[in-house]
XYZ file of N, CA and C in Angstrom:
453
model
N 11.810 -6.607 19.146
C 11.655 -5.505 18.216
C 11.959 -4.387 19.051
N 12.332 -3.082 18.676
C 12.551 -2.049 18.920
C 11.563 -0.770 19.331
N 11.030 -0.141 20.663
C 10.040 0.833 20.340
C 10.665 1.856 19.464
N 9.714 2.054 18.386
C 9.947 2.958 17.236
C 10.229 4.553 17.587
N 9.439 5.131 18.366
C 9.243 6.256 18.652
C 8.911 6.573 20.147
N 9.138 7.972 20.459
C 8.578 8.596 21.457
C 7.485 9.290 21.454
N 6.607 9.757 22.276
C 5.457 10.175 22.219
C 5.478 11.560 21.350
N 6.513 12.308 21.261
C 6.767 13.335 20.172
C 6.652 13.384 18.920
N 6.682 11.932 18.325
C 6.911 11.643 17.057
C 8.239 11.537 16.454
N 9.088 11.859 17.207
C 10.746 11.830 17.114
C 10.982 10.316 17.020
N 11.618 9.846 16.179
C 12.574 8.506 16.190
C 13.201 8.241 17.230
N 13.339 7.096 17.989
C 14.290 6.951 18.762
C 15.298 6.083 18.285
N 16.309 5.565 18.819
C 17.323 5.242 17.909
C 16.752 3.667 17.247
N 17.098 4.212 15.971
C 16.653 2.683 14.945
C 15.046 2.767 14.446
N 14.408 3.656 14.959
C 13.301 3.738 14.312
C 12.896 4.726 13.573
N 11.463 4.440 12.744
C 11.130 5.363 11.813
C 10.358 6.470 12.825
N 10.360 7.846 11.986
C 9.578 8.941 12.914
C 8.244 8.631 12.581
N 7.192 8.913 13.706
C 5.859 8.862 13.664
C 5.434 9.946 12.677
N 4.939 9.822 11.525
C 4.490 10.852 10.543
C 3.843 9.985 9.371
N 3.433 10.980 8.306
C 2.724 10.389 7.278
C 3.824 10.007 6.148
N 3.683 9.039 5.265
C 4.530 8.845 4.189
C 3.403 8.478 2.926
N 3.888 8.927 1.897
C 3.107 8.913 0.734
C 3.954 8.312 -0.450
N 2.960 7.461 -1.223
C 3.750 6.762 -2.364
C 4.138 7.566 -3.267
N 5.283 7.433 -3.861
C 5.874 8.196 -4.885
C 6.173 7.277 -6.154
N 6.151 6.185 -5.823
C 6.100 5.106 -7.024
C 5.989 3.709 -6.957
N 5.515 3.143 -7.647
C 5.150 1.619 -7.719
C 6.132 1.133 -8.712
N 6.878 0.035 -8.482
C 7.828 -0.503 -9.352
C 8.586 0.368 -10.020
N 9.183 1.360 -9.532
C 9.783 2.331 -10.132
C 9.168 3.352 -10.983
N 7.816 3.230 -11.183
C 7.064 4.143 -12.005
C 6.155 5.164 -11.098
N 5.937 6.349 -11.637
C 5.287 7.291 -10.715
C 3.945 6.854 -10.601
N 2.728 7.531 -9.879
C 1.583 7.215 -9.580
C 0.663 8.215 -10.507
N -0.415 8.036 -10.952
C -1.013 6.629 -10.853
C -0.507 5.418 -11.705
N -0.381 4.442 -11.169
C 0.585 3.410 -11.614
C -0.946 2.336 -12.370
N -0.539 1.984 -13.387
C -1.576 0.926 -14.092
C -1.022 -0.363 -14.291
N -1.848 -1.242 -14.107
C -1.291 -2.832 -14.261
C -2.835 -3.456 -15.300
N -2.264 -3.906 -16.374
C -3.096 -4.625 -16.854
C -2.955 -5.967 -17.509
N -3.621 -7.066 -17.063
C -3.804 -8.250 -17.674
C -4.978 -9.022 -18.203
N -4.527 -9.848 -19.191
C -5.689 -10.375 -19.778
C -5.715 -11.902 -19.544
N -7.099 -12.501 -19.190
C -7.160 -13.959 -19.095
C -6.940 -14.855 -20.728
N -7.305 -16.019 -20.358
C -7.206 -16.910 -21.758
C -8.309 -16.512 -22.504
N -9.451 -16.103 -22.295
C -10.626 -15.608 -22.842
C -10.647 -14.338 -23.423
N -9.474 -13.720 -23.132
C -9.315 -12.403 -23.664
C -10.066 -11.013 -22.778
N -10.612 -11.542 -21.849
C -11.125 -10.315 -20.504
C -9.736 -9.779 -20.158
N -9.941 -8.353 -20.038
C -8.785 -7.610 -19.751
C -9.161 -7.071 -18.374
N -8.267 -6.901 -17.328
C -8.381 -6.726 -16.012
C -7.670 -5.555 -15.917
N -7.842 -4.441 -15.323
C -6.926 -3.076 -14.960
C -7.241 -2.761 -13.609
N -6.201 -2.538 -13.018
C -5.942 -1.999 -11.691
C -5.116 -0.740 -11.607
N -5.542 0.008 -11.145
C -4.892 1.503 -11.229
C -4.853 2.081 -9.812
N -3.571 2.471 -9.393
C -3.133 2.669 -8.039
C -3.070 4.232 -8.162
N -4.024 5.003 -7.478
C -4.010 6.451 -7.490
C -3.155 6.890 -6.189
N -3.392 6.491 -5.183
C -2.726 7.039 -4.045
C -2.427 6.019 -2.793
N -1.325 5.987 -2.272
C -1.358 5.579 -1.069
C -0.507 6.198 0.169
N -1.090 6.349 1.268
C -0.880 7.149 2.369
C -0.567 6.174 3.433
N 0.619 6.210 3.959
C 1.078 5.289 5.046
C 1.042 6.135 6.450
N 0.332 6.174 7.677
C 0.684 6.899 8.665
C 1.125 6.048 9.773
N 2.388 6.306 10.403
C 2.708 5.490 11.521
C 2.470 6.288 12.655
N 1.652 5.625 13.617
C 1.208 6.412 14.669
C 2.053 6.141 15.950
N 1.721 6.729 17.214
C 2.339 6.300 18.366
C 2.024 4.847 19.040
N 2.857 4.184 19.543
C 2.238 2.906 19.973
C 2.483 1.930 19.058
N 3.393 2.042 17.824
C 3.638 1.334 16.966
C 2.523 0.689 16.199
N 1.541 1.654 15.940
C 0.590 1.442 15.157
C 0.472 2.267 14.022
N -0.016 1.520 12.830
C -0.127 2.246 11.475
C -1.873 2.404 10.859
N -1.828 3.115 9.993
C -3.009 3.173 9.087
C -2.378 3.568 7.695
N -2.987 2.490 7.028
C -2.571 2.821 5.251
C -4.042 2.611 4.447
N -3.971 3.823 3.892
C -5.339 4.342 3.069
C -4.630 4.258 1.437
N -5.635 3.700 0.912
C -5.385 3.313 -0.296
C -6.419 3.677 -1.381
N -6.283 4.447 -2.366
C -7.115 4.839 -3.495
C -6.864 4.393 -4.740
N -7.863 3.673 -5.383
C -7.375 2.812 -6.619
C -8.701 2.408 -7.350
N -8.491 2.120 -8.536
C -9.701 1.586 -9.741
C -9.324 0.350 -10.218
N -10.542 -0.714 -10.137
C -10.597 -1.997 -10.657
C -11.561 -1.687 -11.719
N -11.002 -2.232 -13.263
C -11.752 -2.165 -14.100
C -11.709 -3.585 -14.943
N -12.756 -3.752 -15.683
C -12.719 -4.928 -16.434
C -13.297 -4.802 -17.769
N -12.766 -5.294 -18.767
C -13.564 -5.488 -20.204
C -13.565 -6.944 -20.797
N -14.567 -7.029 -21.580
C -14.652 -8.248 -22.281
C -13.641 -8.130 -23.653
N -13.342 -9.402 -24.110
C -12.345 -9.205 -25.483
C -13.494 -8.372 -26.647
N -12.413 -7.237 -26.832
C -13.025 -6.430 -28.044
C -13.479 -4.866 -27.523
N -13.609 -5.132 -26.061
C -14.256 -4.090 -25.710
C -13.403 -2.849 -24.946
N -13.739 -1.870 -25.076
C -12.909 -0.614 -24.627
C -12.849 -1.044 -22.839
N -11.780 -0.417 -22.338
C -11.941 -0.631 -20.995
C -12.430 0.866 -20.328
N -13.381 0.936 -19.228
C -13.719 2.127 -18.606
C -13.192 2.349 -17.801
N -13.148 3.829 -17.233
C -12.594 4.160 -15.964
C -13.753 4.005 -14.958
N -13.525 3.012 -14.145
C -14.666 2.988 -12.827
C -14.266 3.877 -12.042
N -15.178 4.229 -11.078
C -15.037 4.913 -10.100
C -13.723 4.870 -9.046
N -13.372 5.704 -8.327
C -12.066 5.541 -7.314
C -12.811 4.817 -6.289
N -12.084 3.743 -5.963
C -12.548 3.047 -4.532
C -11.438 3.330 -3.715
N -11.847 3.008 -2.329
C -10.690 3.134 -1.110
C -10.939 1.946 -0.346
N -9.567 1.620 0.232
C -9.470 0.959 1.135
C -8.512 1.419 2.214
N -8.796 1.045 3.415
C -8.098 1.622 4.603
C -7.798 0.426 5.604
N -6.567 0.338 5.962
C -6.191 -0.918 6.800
C -5.446 -0.290 8.074
N -6.015 -1.018 9.199
C -5.028 -0.515 10.402
C -4.305 -1.722 11.109
N -3.551 -1.486 11.947
C -2.466 -2.624 12.460
C -1.362 -2.261 13.385
N -0.623 -3.038 13.459
C 0.513 -2.477 14.389
C 1.798 -2.816 13.360
N 3.091 -2.337 13.675
C 4.050 -2.552 13.065
C 5.230 -2.732 14.120
N 6.306 -3.577 13.551
C 7.435 -3.671 14.499
C 8.561 -3.374 13.673
N 9.774 -3.015 14.413
C 10.990 -2.621 13.819
C 12.074 -3.355 14.312
N 12.797 -3.821 13.373
C 14.212 -4.590 13.878
C 15.247 -4.077 12.824
N 16.269 -3.516 13.422
C 17.411 -3.007 12.309
C 16.778 -1.874 11.397
N 16.906 -1.823 10.161
C 16.440 -1.166 9.395
C 15.158 -1.740 8.916
N 14.315 -2.702 9.182
C 13.481 -3.377 8.591
C 12.251 -2.900 9.685
N 10.988 -3.176 8.909
C 9.692 -2.787 9.275
C 8.836 -4.000 8.912
N 8.053 -4.601 9.763
C 6.805 -5.580 9.480
C 5.744 -5.019 9.957
N 4.870 -4.986 8.762
C 3.317 -4.547 9.048
C 2.502 -5.787 9.225
N 1.838 -5.348 10.279
C 1.104 -6.614 10.650
C -0.658 -6.230 10.589
N -1.547 -6.320 9.675
C -2.504 -5.975 9.586
C -3.543 -6.333 10.555
N -4.588 -5.700 11.038
C -5.897 -6.049 11.985
C -6.816 -6.700 11.358
N -7.066 -7.960 11.307
C -7.983 -8.517 10.592
C -9.571 -7.983 10.902
N -9.813 -7.134 11.906
C -11.109 -6.553 12.582
C -11.048 -5.260 12.049
N -9.999 -4.698 11.483
C -9.751 -3.198 11.058
C -9.337 -3.154 9.512
N -9.942 -3.892 8.714
C -9.636 -3.590 7.289
C -8.621 -4.572 6.834
N -7.946 -5.364 7.678
C -6.850 -6.230 7.293
C -7.148 -7.640 6.817
N -8.603 -8.240 6.943
C -8.869 -9.456 6.949
C -8.336 -10.009 5.411
N -7.583 -10.833 5.264
C -7.002 -11.792 4.083
C -5.619 -10.744 3.680
N -5.346 -9.861 4.423
C -3.968 -9.244 3.929
C -2.861 -9.818 4.509
N -1.647 -9.897 3.554
C -0.672 -10.511 4.157
C 0.166 -9.809 5.029
N 1.043 -10.214 6.263
C 1.831 -9.502 6.697
C 2.726 -9.025 5.726
N 3.493 -7.670 5.653
C 4.489 -6.933 4.773
C 5.761 -6.758 5.524
N 6.767 -6.979 4.910
C 7.963 -6.851 5.500
C 8.859 -5.696 4.768
N 9.132 -4.359 5.160
C 9.764 -3.439 4.331
C 11.077 -3.081 4.976
N 11.863 -1.919 4.544
C 12.798 -1.413 5.022
C 12.248 0.166 5.090
N 13.407 1.196 6.051
C 13.195 2.340 5.932
C 14.336 3.005 6.108
N 14.589 4.329 5.782
C 15.849 5.103 5.933
C 15.282 6.521 6.202
N 15.881 7.440 6.704
C 15.351 8.651 6.942
C 14.585 9.206 5.910
N 13.243 9.360 6.087
C 12.166 10.091 5.325
C 11.693 9.067 4.195
N 12.128 7.869 4.391
C 11.831 7.084 3.355
C 11.269 5.411 3.809
N 10.058 4.978 3.461
C 9.744 3.623 3.533
C 9.741 2.739 2.189
N 10.189 1.458 2.005
C 9.880 0.650 1.096
C 9.366 -0.544 1.503
N 8.278 -0.908 0.522
C 7.767 -2.132 1.066
C 6.791 -2.693 -0.134
N 6.936 -3.985 -0.160
C 6.067 -4.687 -1.347
C 4.457 -4.850 -0.678
N 3.971 -4.710 -1.961
C 2.314 -4.794 -1.645
C 1.888 -5.756 -2.748
N 0.995 -6.647 -1.909
C 0.594 -7.560 -2.908
C -0.713 -7.536 -3.147
N -1.407 -7.996 -4.539
C -2.583 -7.900 -4.837
C -2.759 -8.712 -5.953
N -4.507 -8.768 -6.241
C -4.690 -9.478 -7.315
C -5.346 -8.866 -8.497
N -4.949 -9.077 -9.772
C -5.602 -8.247 -10.768
C -6.016 -9.409 -11.668
N -7.367 -9.611 -11.482
C -8.145 -10.965 -12.307
C -7.653 -12.187 -11.629
N -7.288 -13.024 -12.454
C -6.638 -14.211 -11.675
C -5.044 -14.483 -11.468
N -4.735 -13.141 -11.492
C -3.294 -13.137 -11.605
C -2.879 -12.504 -10.037
N -1.985 -13.022 -9.273
C -1.624 -12.251 -8.194
C -0.092 -11.421 -8.416
N -0.152 -10.433 -7.971
C 1.080 -9.719 -8.289
C 1.577 -9.134 -6.987
N 3.030 -8.857 -7.076
C 3.819 -7.873 -6.069
C 4.102 -6.785 -6.680
N 4.036 -5.807 -6.018
C 4.446 -4.143 -6.432
C 5.293 -4.062 -5.405
N 6.525 -3.249 -5.693
C 7.465 -2.679 -4.574
C 6.969 -1.097 -4.729
N 6.847 -0.648 -3.374
C 6.091 0.904 -3.295
C 7.432 1.543 -2.434
N 7.449 2.587 -3.140
C 8.398 3.686 -2.123
C 7.522 4.809 -1.754
N 7.826 5.046 -0.348
C 6.801 6.172 0.186
C 7.751 7.251 0.913
N 7.529 8.300 0.816
C 8.250 9.571 1.107
C 7.527 10.142 2.250
N 8.350 10.628 3.478
C 7.836 11.365 4.280
C 6.971 12.843 3.990
N 5.990 12.912 4.112
C 4.960 14.306 3.905
C 4.331 14.739 5.046
N 4.953 15.597 5.581
C 4.182 16.198 6.666
C 2.722 17.290 6.745
N 2.330 17.428 5.370
C 1.306 17.993 5.154
C 0.045 16.884 5.118
N 0.481 15.579 5.346
C -0.866 14.591 5.289
C -1.183 14.468 6.700
N -2.432 13.628 6.716
C -2.835 13.299 8.057
C -1.869 12.408 8.749
């Protein structure tokens, strides 16, 4: 793995800049992004992704903050909009070529979260995001763009 950046936040050869990156799309669609599934009994499960901010920090560390809603409704019932929930995960990342590997810290919000392998280009990070909606496991492709106005 290659050291990704100098202390100034500028990328070194081959690494992304220390900066914040904000999700601009999930599976090609804009945010908020909604995923709805129903089980065999007709119970509907809805996950709505509101915002994802990924901060690459010095020392190959990251912080990912996700705002989302999870709702369910029994067959024939209306789906209510539940309150926004928040999840923050810290960890480290590795750089190899144009690839990034995010390794969540189980002691800092990453318990049960898989290692994610993504790619980067100037000002952009693409990474898969795995989640469960009811009994269904899903994989979403997230595109993040650098946003220097974020933390």
